[in-house]
Amino acid sequence: MIGVPMDMGADRRGVDMGPSAIRYASVKEKLNSLGYEVEDLGNLQVPTPESYSVGQQQLKYLREIASVNRELADQVSEIKNRRRFPLILGGDHSIAIGTVAGVAKHHKKMGLIWFDAHGDLNTAETSPSGNIHGMPLSVSLGLGHPDLVEIGGFQPKVQPENIVIIGARQLDEGERKLIRDRGIKVFTMHDIDRLGMGPIMEETLKIVSDGTDGVHLSLDLDGIDPNEAPGVGTPVAGGMTYRESHLAMELLAESEVLTSAEFVEVNPILDTENKTANMAVALIGSVFGEKTL
Ligand code: LYS
């Protein structure tokens, strides 16, 4: 387990406290109770935005974010070398750039499940905010600034046909275009309402495990409804319910395909009594096999 107290990829300050909030919500104890041995490697060193200039408006804090993600990619890769399961705690979603780079190095072909209210498929050209936390998925596809795309020394990290986005309900125009052009599978909230999470996970598991030799879960807490997870950087109404998100994790656990995971965008400042970090830990429990019976 590594914490990445990163909030340079987002406008709103506070997600840098996410890893701490998730630890406070007893993530280690939860995993221990499920029989896992957890090695907490602590937090990566992340610079404070106040001490740096934002740089290009369309790629805010590019240099600092690239540097943290290079370090993260190395550490994640080292965990994989040791044949252990990398569990990364964020931090804003820009840290997925490093996590995905680190794990992808160890798989010939990797499946990727992206739980999120957003697509995170912007580039500097399409981003409405210039915030890099809206770009990690496009970076993993090899699109964007070379300082980000080239982290890990190879690109792309994943192929569009091995990606599934679940929970989307706020996409920018450029992201919609990219989804269409590359044929990325997206289960929007509309799809979840209509089909139900069970069938959606069945289909998701087919897509991400089709010919792949590893599956990474990148879970942004803002995928879940703000009633359940109010402490996130960029909340959007109408998200996944408590049970929908747990069912997804339980089915993932049952499938035993996951090889790495990250939980991001917990913002304790906007939270109520650590509800969102508790939710993250509960979901971590489910995805690691916690069962009612
Ligand atoms: N799509 C918006 C942007 O690019 C929001 C991204 C939110 C990522 N957590 O700024």
mmCIF file of N, CA, C and O in Angstrom, residues 22 40 66 106 122 156-157 165 197 199 205-206 210-211 234 269 273:
data_model
loop_
_atom_site.group_PDB
_atom_site.id
_atom_site.type_symbol
_atom_site.label_atom_id
_atom_site.label_comp_id
_atom_site.label_asym_id
_atom_site.label_seq_id
_atom_site.Cartn_x
_atom_site.Cartn_y
_atom_site.Cartn_z
ATOM 1 N N ILE A 22 -8.166 7.682 4.693
ATOM 2 C CA ILE A 22 -8.432 6.257 4.433
ATOM 3 C C ILE A 22 -7.698 5.380 5.461
ATOM 4 O O ILE A 22 -8.240 4.397 5.963
ATOM 5 N N ASP A 40 2.489 -1.241 4.608
ATOM 6 C CA ASP A 40 2.198 0.159 4.281
ATOM 7 C C ASP A 40 3.522 0.887 4.051
ATOM 8 O O ASP A 40 4.299 1.091 4.985
ATOM 9 N N ALA A 66 4.248 15.265 -13.139
ATOM 10 C CA ALA A 66 5.028 14.271 -13.895
ATOM 11 C C ALA A 66 6.077 13.641 -12.990
ATOM 12 O O ALA A 66 6.278 12.423 -12.992
ATOM 13 N N HIS A 106 4.315 -4.730 -16.298
ATOM 14 C CA HIS A 106 4.379 -6.143 -15.932
ATOM 15 C C HIS A 106 3.344 -7.011 -16.637
ATOM 16 O O HIS A 106 3.218 -8.186 -16.326
ATOM 17 N N ASN A 122 -9.599 13.856 -21.032
ATOM 18 C CA ASN A 122 -9.219 15.121 -21.660
ATOM 19 C C ASN A 122 -7.736 15.139 -22.002
ATOM 20 O O ASN A 122 -6.938 14.352 -21.486
ATOM 21 N N PRO A 156 1.385 3.057 -25.739
ATOM 22 C CA PRO A 156 0.431 3.321 -24.660
ATOM 23 C C PRO A 156 0.472 2.220 -23.603
ATOM 24 O O PRO A 156 1.020 1.150 -23.838
ATOM 25 N N LYS A 157 -0.116 2.505 -22.476
ATOM 26 C CA LYS A 157 -0.142 1.517 -21.390
ATOM 27 C C LYS A 157 -1.290 0.540 -21.566
ATOM 28 O O LYS A 157 -1.219 -0.605 -21.109
ATOM 29 N N ILE A 165 -15.333 2.007 -18.626
ATOM 30 C CA ILE A 165 -15.649 3.102 -17.699
ATOM 31 C C ILE A 165 -17.031 2.826 -17.118
ATOM 32 O O ILE A 165 -17.968 2.518 -17.858
ATOM 33 N N MET A 197 -26.489 -3.368 -12.129
ATOM 34 C CA MET A 197 -25.046 -3.537 -11.976
ATOM 35 C C MET A 197 -24.583 -4.976 -12.237
ATOM 36 O O MET A 197 -23.481 -5.203 -12.720
ATOM 37 N N PRO A 199 -25.568 -7.436 -14.527
ATOM 38 C CA PRO A 199 -25.235 -7.665 -15.935
ATOM 39 C C PRO A 199 -24.088 -6.771 -16.427
ATOM 40 O O PRO A 199 -23.268 -7.200 -17.248
ATOM 41 N N LEU A 205 -16.420 -7.690 -16.975
ATOM 42 C CA LEU A 205 -15.402 -8.710 -16.720
ATOM 43 C C LEU A 205 -14.991 -9.413 -18.003
ATOM 44 O O LEU A 205 -13.817 -9.737 -18.198
ATOM 45 N N LYS A 206 -15.954 -9.597 -18.902
ATOM 46 C CA LYS A 206 -15.630 -10.200 -20.200
ATOM 47 C C LYS A 206 -14.647 -9.315 -20.951
ATOM 48 O O LYS A 206 -13.647 -9.784 -21.490
ATOM 49 N N ASP A 210 -10.610 -10.328 -21.531
ATOM 50 C CA ASP A 210 -10.494 -10.941 -22.850
ATOM 51 C C ASP A 210 -9.059 -10.824 -23.383
ATOM 52 O O ASP A 210 -8.649 -9.782 -23.884
ATOM 53 N N GLY A 211 -8.309 -11.889 -23.224
ATOM 54 C CA GLY A 211 -6.932 -11.927 -23.732
ATOM 55 C C GLY A 211 -5.948 -11.114 -22.907
ATOM 56 O O GLY A 211 -4.818 -10.886 -23.331
ATOM 57 N N THR A 234 -14.752 16.587 -6.959
ATOM 58 C CA THR A 234 -15.667 17.056 -7.996
ATOM 59 C C THR A 234 -16.951 16.224 -7.983
ATOM 60 O O THR A 234 -17.149 15.349 -8.834
ATOM 61 N N ILE A 269 -11.961 17.405 3.679
ATOM 62 C CA ILE A 269 -12.447 18.753 3.988
ATOM 63 C C ILE A 269 -13.925 18.901 3.634
ATOM 64 O O ILE A 269 -14.672 19.599 4.302
ATOM 65 N N GLU A 273 -17.745 13.613 8.822
ATOM 66 C CA GLU A 273 -17.256 12.576 9.738
ATOM 67 C C GLU A 273 -16.591 11.392 9.045
ATOM 68 O O GLU A 273 -16.848 10.236 9.362
#
